[in-house]
């Protein structure tokens, strides 16, 4: 181009005129007041789209292949671990059968039977071995409470077919704050469940290894990443990946261990009770009787009751997960809930019965192991049973993986948690919640170096807080609705609310000093956080909502500033881009060397005479500060002026070459990121090899 | 706004017309073929600028105040450690006097006198104590070589007044590869110098602490961060900060320890020689004579010579740093070089003389300490002398801090290193080189846990490689120039080249197994890296250089795609921005929920009827992939079309709120970062609290 060409406004010549855009791809033009026009020229379709209507396409994910080799490998790895993407319309096919749902939602409560009766007995033991006699009656009471809770949740499941966890029920019936308190308690509990149950499983494995004489192997790991931590992290990773594959596949993956435990338990308890009734069941080795150190007070019994009642943790899961069931959702969920409660109650009662029958005392060996030894003898079946116990402990964490993401997605929907928790990944799972849960649990495991006993204390408070809130909420619900039979339901829930609130008080009082205070402090903090997020989203929604009477703030792109160091093909490209913007156009050069500036001035007159030139001499060689001062100067005189800064940016062929370029551009991007009236546009320039 | 308003092209109404831009700030309009116009309306000046001419400003850094409190604190901290910015024009004032230059450039060579003669003696010792007798004659030979090297560099200083290190001299006279080999050797050596000398100083301090009975203190540190490592890191940090303040201030800071050592040495050697000549000097305690294990071969003598000659490392520094001297640069540099060589030679000779005179044997106690003990006796003066030795060892590293950044800036200027090494910081220092050197040295210290003995072996090869190349280069230089007296100079440099190359061979052969191979492997790797960077920069410069006959690739901004999720004030702002671009304008919506899409369609007809609408239904809920497929589809039909993607971006009031927004925007930015025909523009929208 030359200066003699007056009709091209000083633009450099361009080699060829570029091809016109395909009108079909460009979309639909609005006719004033009318719906989009339908007549559009039909041309060859882009491969990855199905054209439904003019300007309306459906992306066909199977056609979208990454372009780079790295992209293809990444995709293949992702597909291998997570599976191919599922369409939103596939949701119905992703629902759970009762069989899988029991495995997913039941693992946590059912696994508690492995330790809950023992926990109650351990507390009674301070009143001496003789006091253990009442543990069977305590088990009856716990089972009764369990039935009550299960019954209450059955009602909830029917009343809230779209999922009625503590959060929903409390929010709707008791108000926002009780709902959030319940949600916070459950969020914490779910995280603890994953950490505690997976660590318990991993420790059972290392204990078995030590018993089998592999002590050296176990001790050969460094203390920070000991075998328990490593196994736990592996299990957490497997569980995270399994759940990212979608709730249905996670049901398939984790059903085996759950049913393996149920079957083992049924066989053991059945055989045990049969032998006991025949009088043929005796403990392998009875420990010496323990002498009482405290009298058997009501307080002690309440404490034991509260410890045993922890078995109910996770009962909530089903009521939250109703939408995950195959249709009819509520009915299937209620049935699954009943089966789960029945199994848990039966196991709890059975264990307590056999333990009191044989006069077992909790000690170094677990009660459940003592029973298995008495029933099966010291043989392969005993070890298989132990294996089943380990398996269910590990898999119990999976219940939280089904529940946490669901609860957080509901909270995100209601603007109480970041919206990304609502996003469903390739497999329709709530990816953010799953990854978040896995990460936090992994961090807890690493921080506590696999020694999470102290965390178990934190559980119970959250569980009973949630139960109390749900039951109270249901009481209000019945009073409001007065549907047929409401009085009976109300009474059941009122008794439930009273019982669970008493246990809650007992749990807070007994566990406060040994870590319970953390929960008492944590829940209000989480609630505050949830409220903070809510306020933010609400505030923004209010600000963004377009009110026809309130015109938007005026915004005109008044000044385009092209930043260049010298005139080269990359800057010519930036000029071309800037020319397409209707605004005052300026080339700005921060000058540090007079020769370079002079050269630039000459070349500018030759290649970009249609731009105005601003030169800022920077005596201290700084680049960003003078530029910011210039922008400030413009805004000090025209506060509303919108400024577009245009910079050429190099696209390099090799990764390492990036470190040789674009340093200033990146710096600039960061500096102006928070400026409301400035945007930085990088005009890419592809460097050949 | 309403659809009835035909003359506004469907744009939403704007509250007020924005103020016009200040024409003075906007810059100079080019008159065709003429120099920039001078007549421009004078308006109130922006504070941080001085207006020199129309469109020409000078940034006044003292006026540029950060706006935020954090920014102000950062600036104050920076000013405290680094000092106020210096203008490029201040460079002359930043030059070094001979006094300061000797401290900066001489610390490294002069400090070597503290250990070099001892190193030679240690090698001779395998031939028995008797062989030590020749160490004085060896010292004479080393001093002669030193004089030759110094003389050669004096010639270089005059021949290359803009700095004539090994790299420059070799490149100009021997060719590119020898130049780069020399540069690589020196870069490695400078890094080693910092690590080795600072660690040596730190170890001297901890040794002194142990002698003084503070062993518990020294051992109370963990092994990874032992006291030596911590002290070394502190010294490296001080040295890095000191040098960032500029070369002149670093001279002020580090002159005291250097001259303290010189003075102590002069007093000790003077007193020692006086006493020796009077026959009054005797070793405090003579060790038993060492029995010979090897005969005194020429090979052994060569090895001892090579060990002693390491004292010369750092001699190169002055010839590289000529431009840092006050005018007349060359003359001042040559004088400083002579003084430095004289001091080093005298110290080396003096120590060797006193050591052989008293028949000292290197052992647990250093030779220099033995001499000081004999001269001063065991009193306070002896300890002061020890302190001076420690001080110079630490400060010796500073020579590398003056040299490494300078050499790397020269390499960057020649496109062999990343250009940021050429950038001069606030205080005219080469910040990148200084920080790089400090960081690598710190990493070495931490990796080796302060046990850098093995690194000392790596030194010598680089030093003599550089000397050999410089001397050979100077031989070629004289042959080419044939300036008066060239024959004499040529002979001196030829002898120098021969001597240093023999020592180089000896050093490689003797030190190859004990780590020298690392250097032999490393130097070619570094050279390859330098060449790679050079090829890249050259390639790019060639691609970017505007050739008038070759018009730039056509670039027209053909399509503007505004990406929105819903119609709100932020998207209205994005529409306003997009309207200022002359291109086909499209609003693109990735649809995951039919209700939302329908709502969007209605609002679009109301608020942005002048845009075309493209809807892409995404069955798998992915956002980026359908978008990329769309862009690909457009490019598959119009390959050269430039596409501007516009997205609203929220500027949040609090830091934590950032995590609640803009996730997609950031993701998109990354995805399209490497696309040559797409740019992503974020239109900022300020959210109120």
Short mmCIF file of C-alpha atoms in Angstrom, two decimals, chain A residues 1 3 5-6 9-10 12-36 43-49 52 54-61 64 67 78 85-89 417-420 423-429 529 532-533 536-537 539-540 542-559 567-574 576-577 579-586 591-592 597-598 601 603-623 625-627 629-642 644 649-661 663 666 669 672-689, chain B residues 1 3 5-6 9-10 12-36 43-49 54-61 64 67 78 85-89 417-420 423-429 529 532-533 536-537 539-540 542-559 567-574 576-577 579-587 591-592 597-598 601 603-623 625-627 629-642 644 649-661 663 666 669 672-689:
data_model
loop_
_atom_site.label_atom_id
_atom_site.label_comp_id
_atom_site.label_asym_id
_atom_site.label_seq_id
_atom_site.Cartn_x
_atom_site.Cartn_y
_atom_site.Cartn_z
CA UNK A 1 0.00 0.00 0.00
CA UNK A 3 0.01 6.94 0.63
CA UNK A 5 -4.25 5.41 -2.41
CA UNK A 6 -6.78 7.83 -0.99
CA UNK A 9 -8.44 5.26 4.06
CA UNK A 10 -4.79 4.38 4.43
CA UNK A 12 -2.80 -1.70 3.99
CA UNK A 13 -3.83 -3.69 0.96
CA UNK A 14 -5.15 -7.14 1.57
CA UNK A 15 -4.10 -10.11 -0.51
CA UNK A 16 -7.51 -11.51 -1.30
CA UNK A 17 -11.00 -10.66 -0.25
CA UNK A 18 -12.09 -13.12 2.38
CA UNK A 19 -14.93 -15.53 1.68
CA UNK A 20 -18.41 -14.51 2.72
CA UNK A 21 -19.84 -16.14 5.82
CA UNK A 22 -22.32 -18.93 5.40
CA UNK A 23 -25.66 -17.28 6.12
CA UNK A 24 -27.06 -20.41 7.65
CA UNK A 25 -24.38 -20.43 10.33
CA UNK A 26 -24.80 -16.78 11.07
CA UNK A 27 -28.28 -17.24 12.39
CA UNK A 28 -31.71 -15.80 12.38
CA UNK A 29 -32.58 -12.20 11.77
CA UNK A 30 -35.32 -10.73 13.86
CA UNK A 31 -38.23 -9.23 12.02
CA UNK A 32 -39.57 -6.42 14.10
CA UNK A 33 -42.29 -7.71 16.33
CA UNK A 34 -42.35 -11.03 14.50
CA UNK A 35 -40.89 -14.44 15.28
CA UNK A 36 -37.64 -15.42 13.53
CA UNK A 43 -25.99 -25.17 2.48
CA UNK A 44 -23.76 -28.06 3.35
CA UNK A 45 -24.05 -28.71 7.03
CA UNK A 46 -21.26 -28.56 9.51
CA UNK A 47 -20.55 -32.07 10.68
CA UNK A 48 -20.95 -31.65 14.40
CA UNK A 49 -24.40 -30.10 14.19
CA UNK A 52 -33.28 -28.21 13.47
CA UNK A 54 -32.86 -21.72 10.93
CA UNK A 55 -30.29 -20.61 13.47
CA UNK A 56 -31.10 -23.57 15.69
CA UNK A 57 -28.62 -26.42 15.94
CA UNK A 58 -28.18 -29.45 18.10
CA UNK A 59 -24.60 -30.27 18.99
CA UNK A 60 -23.84 -33.92 18.38
CA UNK A 61 -21.23 -34.70 20.96
CA UNK A 64 -16.93 -33.58 18.33
CA UNK A 67 -8.10 -31.71 17.23
CA UNK A 78 -11.59 -39.48 30.44
CA UNK A 85 -21.29 -38.39 27.90
CA UNK A 86 -24.99 -38.94 28.52
CA UNK A 87 -27.69 -36.68 27.15
CA UNK A 88 -29.93 -34.86 29.61
CA UNK A 89 -32.86 -36.77 28.09
CA UNK A 417 -23.90 -22.64 47.41
CA UNK A 418 -21.83 -21.76 44.32
CA UNK A 419 -23.86 -22.49 41.21
CA UNK A 420 -21.29 -24.89 39.83
CA UNK A 423 -23.91 -28.45 37.11
CA UNK A 424 -24.32 -32.02 35.96
CA UNK A 425 -21.29 -33.56 34.29
CA UNK A 426 -21.01 -35.84 31.28
CA UNK A 427 -22.70 -38.67 33.15
CA UNK A 428 -25.46 -36.57 34.74
CA UNK A 429 -23.70 -36.72 38.09
CA UNK A 529 -21.19 -18.78 54.66
CA UNK A 532 -23.34 -14.83 52.53
CA UNK A 533 -23.40 -16.64 49.19
CA UNK A 536 -24.47 -12.24 46.97
CA UNK A 537 -26.46 -14.14 44.35
CA UNK A 539 -27.99 -9.01 45.18
CA UNK A 540 -26.59 -9.74 41.75
CA UNK A 542 -31.51 -7.93 41.53
CA UNK A 543 -28.84 -5.79 39.88
CA UNK A 544 -28.93 -7.69 36.62
CA UNK A 545 -32.66 -8.08 36.15
CA UNK A 546 -33.68 -5.87 33.29
CA UNK A 547 -36.42 -3.44 34.25
CA UNK A 548 -37.92 -1.93 31.10
CA UNK A 549 -38.33 1.43 32.86
CA UNK A 550 -34.68 1.55 33.84
CA UNK A 551 -32.46 1.93 30.79
CA UNK A 552 -29.01 0.37 31.07
CA UNK A 553 -26.01 2.54 31.95
CA UNK A 554 -24.79 4.16 28.77
CA UNK A 555 -21.85 2.30 27.29
CA UNK A 556 -20.12 3.43 24.17
CA UNK A 557 -16.82 2.12 23.01
CA UNK A 558 -15.18 5.48 22.71
CA UNK A 559 -11.50 4.83 22.42
CA UNK A 567 5.52 -1.89 13.51
CA UNK A 568 5.53 -5.47 12.27
CA UNK A 569 3.06 -7.89 10.72
CA UNK A 570 1.59 -8.67 14.12
CA UNK A 571 0.92 -4.98 14.78
CA UNK A 572 -0.52 -4.55 11.27
CA UNK A 573 -2.98 -7.30 12.17
CA UNK A 574 -3.83 -5.48 15.39
CA UNK A 576 -6.76 -4.24 11.01
CA UNK A 577 -8.72 -5.45 13.99
CA UNK A 579 -10.17 -0.55 12.25
CA UNK A 580 -13.33 -2.66 12.55
CA UNK A 581 -14.25 -0.84 15.75
CA UNK A 582 -16.22 2.37 15.51
CA UNK A 583 -14.35 4.56 17.96
CA UNK A 584 -11.58 7.05 18.24
CA UNK A 585 -8.49 5.02 17.25
CA UNK A 586 -5.12 5.63 18.78
CA UNK A 591 8.94 4.91 24.65
CA UNK A 592 12.14 3.79 26.33
CA UNK A 597 10.45 5.70 18.83
CA UNK A 598 11.68 7.61 15.79
CA UNK A 601 6.92 7.22 14.05
CA UNK A 603 6.65 3.45 9.97
CA UNK A 604 3.36 4.59 11.48
CA UNK A 605 3.10 7.37 8.89
CA UNK A 606 3.69 4.73 6.25
CA UNK A 607 1.53 1.83 7.47
CA UNK A 608 -1.10 3.30 9.76
CA UNK A 609 -1.65 6.93 8.88
CA UNK A 610 -5.32 6.55 9.77
CA UNK A 611 -4.45 6.14 13.45
CA UNK A 612 -3.55 8.89 15.81
CA UNK A 613 -0.32 8.46 17.67
CA UNK A 614 0.31 8.84 21.38
CA UNK A 615 3.81 8.45 22.68
CA UNK A 616 4.50 8.20 26.37
CA UNK A 617 8.10 8.46 27.29
CA UNK A 618 8.85 6.30 30.30
CA UNK A 619 12.03 7.55 31.95
CA UNK A 620 12.11 4.65 34.41
CA UNK A 621 11.43 2.04 31.71
CA UNK A 622 8.17 0.92 33.35
CA UNK A 623 5.41 -0.02 30.93
CA UNK A 625 2.30 2.32 35.17
CA UNK A 626 2.43 5.00 32.43
CA UNK A 627 -0.27 3.13 30.56
CA UNK A 629 -1.85 6.68 34.21
CA UNK A 630 -2.90 7.40 30.61
CA UNK A 631 -6.13 5.45 31.01
CA UNK A 632 -6.78 7.26 34.29
CA UNK A 633 -6.16 10.57 32.57
CA UNK A 634 -8.74 9.77 29.90
CA UNK A 635 -11.22 8.69 32.55
CA UNK A 636 -10.58 11.73 34.70
CA UNK A 637 -11.99 13.79 31.83
CA UNK A 638 -14.56 11.37 30.36
CA UNK A 639 -15.46 9.09 33.26
CA UNK A 640 -17.86 6.88 31.30
CA UNK A 641 -15.63 6.34 28.26
CA UNK A 642 -15.16 2.68 27.49
CA UNK A 644 -10.64 -1.13 24.32
CA UNK A 649 -0.25 -11.63 20.93
CA UNK A 650 1.95 -14.38 19.58
CA UNK A 651 0.80 -17.93 19.31
CA UNK A 652 3.96 -19.99 19.53
CA UNK A 653 4.52 -23.41 18.05
CA UNK A 654 6.21 -24.91 21.13
CA UNK A 655 5.25 -24.75 24.75
CA UNK A 656 8.63 -23.47 25.97
CA UNK A 657 8.53 -20.58 23.53
CA UNK A 658 5.67 -19.06 25.48
CA UNK A 659 8.19 -17.95 28.07
CA UNK A 660 9.93 -15.85 25.44
CA UNK A 661 6.85 -13.75 24.59
CA UNK A 663 5.06 -11.20 29.22
CA UNK A 666 -0.25 -11.15 30.43
CA UNK A 669 -4.42 -8.46 31.34
CA UNK A 672 -6.90 -4.24 33.97
CA UNK A 673 -8.92 -7.31 34.92
CA UNK A 674 -10.86 -5.39 37.53
CA UNK A 675 -11.35 -2.17 35.59
CA UNK A 676 -15.05 -1.65 34.79
CA UNK A 677 -14.44 0.52 31.73
CA UNK A 678 -11.48 -1.16 30.09
CA UNK A 679 -11.18 -4.39 28.19
CA UNK A 680 -7.96 -5.89 26.84
CA UNK A 681 -8.18 -7.64 23.48
CA UNK A 682 -5.35 -9.84 22.32
CA UNK A 683 -5.19 -10.12 18.56
CA UNK A 684 -3.54 -13.46 17.95
CA UNK A 685 -0.68 -13.79 15.50
CA UNK A 686 0.36 -17.30 14.58
CA UNK A 687 4.11 -17.80 14.48
CA UNK A 688 5.29 -20.46 12.06
CA UNK A 689 7.90 -22.91 13.24
CA UNK B 1 -36.68 1.34 24.32
CA UNK B 3 -39.57 -1.55 18.69
CA UNK B 5 -38.03 3.51 17.41
CA UNK B 6 -36.76 2.88 13.90
CA UNK B 9 -31.36 0.61 14.91
CA UNK B 10 -32.96 -1.17 17.80
CA UNK B 12 -31.49 0.27 23.87
CA UNK B 13 -31.77 3.89 24.90
CA UNK B 14 -28.88 5.34 26.81
CA UNK B 15 -29.36 7.53 29.85
CA UNK B 16 -27.06 10.36 28.89
CA UNK B 17 -24.67 10.95 26.05
CA UNK B 18 -21.14 10.34 27.24
CA UNK B 19 -18.68 13.19 27.40
CA UNK B 20 -16.43 13.77 24.41
CA UNK B 21 -12.83 12.64 24.72
CA UNK B 22 -10.16 15.21 25.38
CA UNK B 23 -8.52 15.73 21.99
CA UNK B 24 -5.13 16.34 23.54
CA UNK B 25 -5.11 12.92 25.13
CA UNK B 26 -6.21 11.22 21.98
CA UNK B 27 -3.06 12.07 20.16
CA UNK B 28 -1.69 13.30 16.90
CA UNK B 29 -3.34 12.92 13.54
CA UNK B 30 -1.07 12.08 10.65
CA UNK B 31 -1.15 14.43 7.72
CA UNK B 32 -0.45 12.42 4.64
CA UNK B 33 3.25 12.49 3.94
CA UNK B 34 3.78 15.18 6.57
CA UNK B 35 5.07 15.04 10.14
CA UNK B 36 2.48 15.07 12.92
CA UNK B 43 -6.52 21.50 28.15
CA UNK B 44 -5.90 20.79 31.79
CA UNK B 45 -3.11 18.28 31.96
CA UNK B 46 -3.36 14.88 33.48
CA UNK B 47 -1.28 14.93 36.63
CA UNK B 48 1.06 12.04 35.93
CA UNK B 49 2.20 13.39 32.58
CA UNK B 54 1.08 17.13 20.86
CA UNK B 55 0.52 13.45 21.51
CA UNK B 56 3.88 13.21 23.24
CA UNK B 57 3.96 12.80 27.00
CA UNK B 58 6.56 12.00 29.58
CA UNK B 59 5.37 9.81 32.43
CA UNK B 60 6.40 11.22 35.77
CA UNK B 61 6.85 8.18 37.93
CA UNK B 64 2.09 7.68 39.81
CA UNK B 67 -4.78 3.47 43.98
CA UNK B 78 9.51 -2.18 47.39
CA UNK B 85 13.08 4.22 40.46
CA UNK B 86 15.95 5.74 38.52
CA UNK B 87 15.55 7.31 35.11
CA UNK B 88 17.44 5.82 32.20
CA UNK B 89 19.21 9.16 31.87
CA UNK B 417 18.57 -15.71 26.00
CA UNK B 418 14.98 -14.61 26.73
CA UNK B 419 14.63 -10.90 26.12
CA UNK B 420 13.50 -10.21 29.64
CA UNK B 423 15.20 -5.46 30.81
CA UNK B 424 16.57 -3.02 33.36
CA UNK B 425 14.54 -2.63 36.51
CA UNK B 426 13.69 0.44 38.53
CA UNK B 427 17.32 0.88 39.58
CA UNK B 428 18.85 0.22 36.16
CA UNK B 429 19.96 -3.23 37.28
CA UNK B 529 19.42 -24.19 24.52
CA UNK B 532 17.35 -22.93 20.15
CA UNK B 533 16.27 -19.60 21.63
CA UNK B 536 13.28 -18.93 17.57
CA UNK B 537 13.86 -15.19 17.89
CA UNK B 539 12.69 -16.95 12.90
CA UNK B 540 10.12 -14.66 14.47
CA UNK B 542 12.07 -12.69 9.97
CA UNK B 543 8.36 -13.49 10.00
CA UNK B 544 7.38 -10.18 11.54
CA UNK B 545 9.57 -7.81 9.54
CA UNK B 546 7.31 -5.83 7.25
CA UNK B 547 8.37 -6.11 3.62
CA UNK B 548 6.59 -3.42 1.59
CA UNK B 549 6.24 -5.81 -1.36
CA UNK B 550 4.57 -8.44 0.80
CA UNK B 551 1.15 -7.31 1.94
CA UNK B 552 0.01 -8.67 5.30
CA UNK B 553 -2.33 -11.64 5.45
CA UNK B 554 -5.85 -10.33 5.00
CA UNK B 555 -7.62 -9.92 8.30
CA UNK B 556 -11.16 -8.74 8.56
CA UNK B 557 -13.23 -8.97 11.66
CA UNK B 558 -16.09 -10.80 10.05
CA UNK B 559 -18.16 -12.17 12.84
CA UNK B 567 -30.66 -11.30 28.88
CA UNK B 568 -29.66 -9.03 31.75
CA UNK B 569 -27.91 -5.70 32.19
CA UNK B 570 -24.52 -7.32 31.79
CA UNK B 571 -25.55 -8.85 28.45
CA UNK B 572 -27.04 -5.54 27.34
CA UNK B 573 -23.63 -4.01 27.96
CA UNK B 574 -22.02 -6.75 25.90
CA UNK B 576 -23.56 -2.30 23.27
CA UNK B 577 -19.92 -3.22 22.92
CA UNK B 579 -22.57 -2.90 18.23
CA UNK B 580 -19.43 -0.79 17.93
CA UNK B 581 -17.79 -3.50 15.82
CA UNK B 582 -18.37 -3.48 12.08
CA UNK B 583 -19.07 -7.12 11.44
CA UNK B 584 -21.83 -9.64 11.18
CA UNK B 585 -23.30 -9.68 14.69
CA UNK B 586 -24.68 -12.80 16.26
CA UNK B 587 -25.90 -13.74 19.70
CA UNK B 591 -29.18 -24.22 25.29
CA UNK B 592 -29.52 -26.75 28.08
CA UNK B 597 -34.11 -20.70 25.77
CA UNK B 598 -37.69 -19.66 25.11
CA UNK B 601 -35.69 -15.75 22.56
CA UNK B 603 -36.20 -11.03 25.47
CA UNK B 604 -33.84 -10.96 22.51
CA UNK B 605 -36.67 -9.81 20.25
CA UNK B 606 -37.33 -7.07 22.77
CA UNK B 607 -33.84 -5.89 23.68
CA UNK B 608 -31.55 -6.89 20.83
CA UNK B 609 -33.58 -7.23 17.65
CA UNK B 610 -30.61 -5.96 15.66
CA UNK B 611 -28.63 -9.15 16.43
CA UNK B 612 -29.09 -12.45 14.75
CA UNK B 613 -29.68 -15.36 17.03
CA UNK B 614 -27.97 -18.72 16.97
CA UNK B 615 -29.07 -21.38 19.42
CA UNK B 616 -27.07 -24.53 19.91
CA UNK B 617 -28.79 -27.17 21.91
CA UNK B 618 -26.29 -29.12 23.97
CA UNK B 619 -27.77 -32.49 24.90
CA UNK B 620 -24.83 -33.39 27.13
CA UNK B 621 -24.83 -30.00 28.87
CA UNK B 622 -21.30 -29.20 27.69
CA UNK B 623 -20.70 -25.56 26.82
CA UNK B 625 -17.34 -28.15 22.92
CA UNK B 626 -20.47 -27.06 20.99
CA UNK B 627 -19.07 -23.56 20.86
CA UNK B 629 -17.63 -26.91 16.96
CA UNK B 630 -19.58 -23.84 15.87
CA UNK B 631 -16.40 -21.81 15.39
CA UNK B 632 -14.90 -24.72 13.46
CA UNK B 633 -17.99 -24.89 11.30
CA UNK B 634 -17.68 -21.21 10.42
CA UNK B 635 -14.00 -21.64 9.66
CA UNK B 636 -14.58 -24.75 7.60
CA UNK B 637 -16.51 -22.55 5.21
CA UNK B 638 -14.67 -19.23 5.57
CA UNK B 639 -11.20 -20.24 6.73
CA UNK B 640 -9.84 -16.70 7.07
CA UNK B 641 -12.80 -15.23 8.95
CA UNK B 642 -11.74 -13.53 12.15
CA UNK B 644 -14.55 -11.93 18.01
CA UNK B 649 -17.69 -10.65 32.81
CA UNK B 650 -18.52 -9.71 36.36
CA UNK B 651 -16.22 -7.62 38.47
CA UNK B 652 -17.01 -8.62 42.00
CA UNK B 653 -16.60 -6.48 45.08
CA UNK B 654 -14.99 -9.16 47.23
CA UNK B 655 -12.21 -11.55 46.44
CA UNK B 656 -14.13 -14.67 47.45
CA UNK B 657 -17.02 -13.80 45.18
CA UNK B 658 -14.81 -14.42 42.18
CA UNK B 659 -15.26 -18.13 42.76
CA UNK B 660 -19.00 -17.73 42.23
CA UNK B 661 -18.69 -16.29 38.72
CA UNK B 663 -16.01 -19.94 35.48
CA UNK B 666 -12.06 -18.25 32.13
CA UNK B 669 -10.32 -17.87 27.41
CA UNK B 672 -9.29 -20.24 22.50
CA UNK B 673 -5.93 -18.86 23.66
CA UNK B 674 -4.12 -20.66 20.86
CA UNK B 675 -6.64 -20.03 18.09
CA UNK B 676 -5.16 -17.75 15.42
CA UNK B 677 -8.49 -16.44 14.16
CA UNK B 678 -10.45 -16.01 17.36
CA UNK B 679 -10.20 -13.52 20.16
CA UNK B 680 -12.23 -13.52 23.34
CA UNK B 681 -13.30 -10.13 24.69
CA UNK B 682 -14.65 -9.85 28.21
CA UNK B 683 -16.93 -6.87 28.65
CA UNK B 684 -16.63 -6.00 32.32
CA UNK B 685 -19.73 -5.40 34.40
CA UNK B 686 -19.20 -3.94 37.82
CA UNK B 687 -21.32 -5.54 40.51
CA UNK B 688 -22.24 -3.30 43.40
CA UNK B 689 -21.93 -4.65 46.90
#
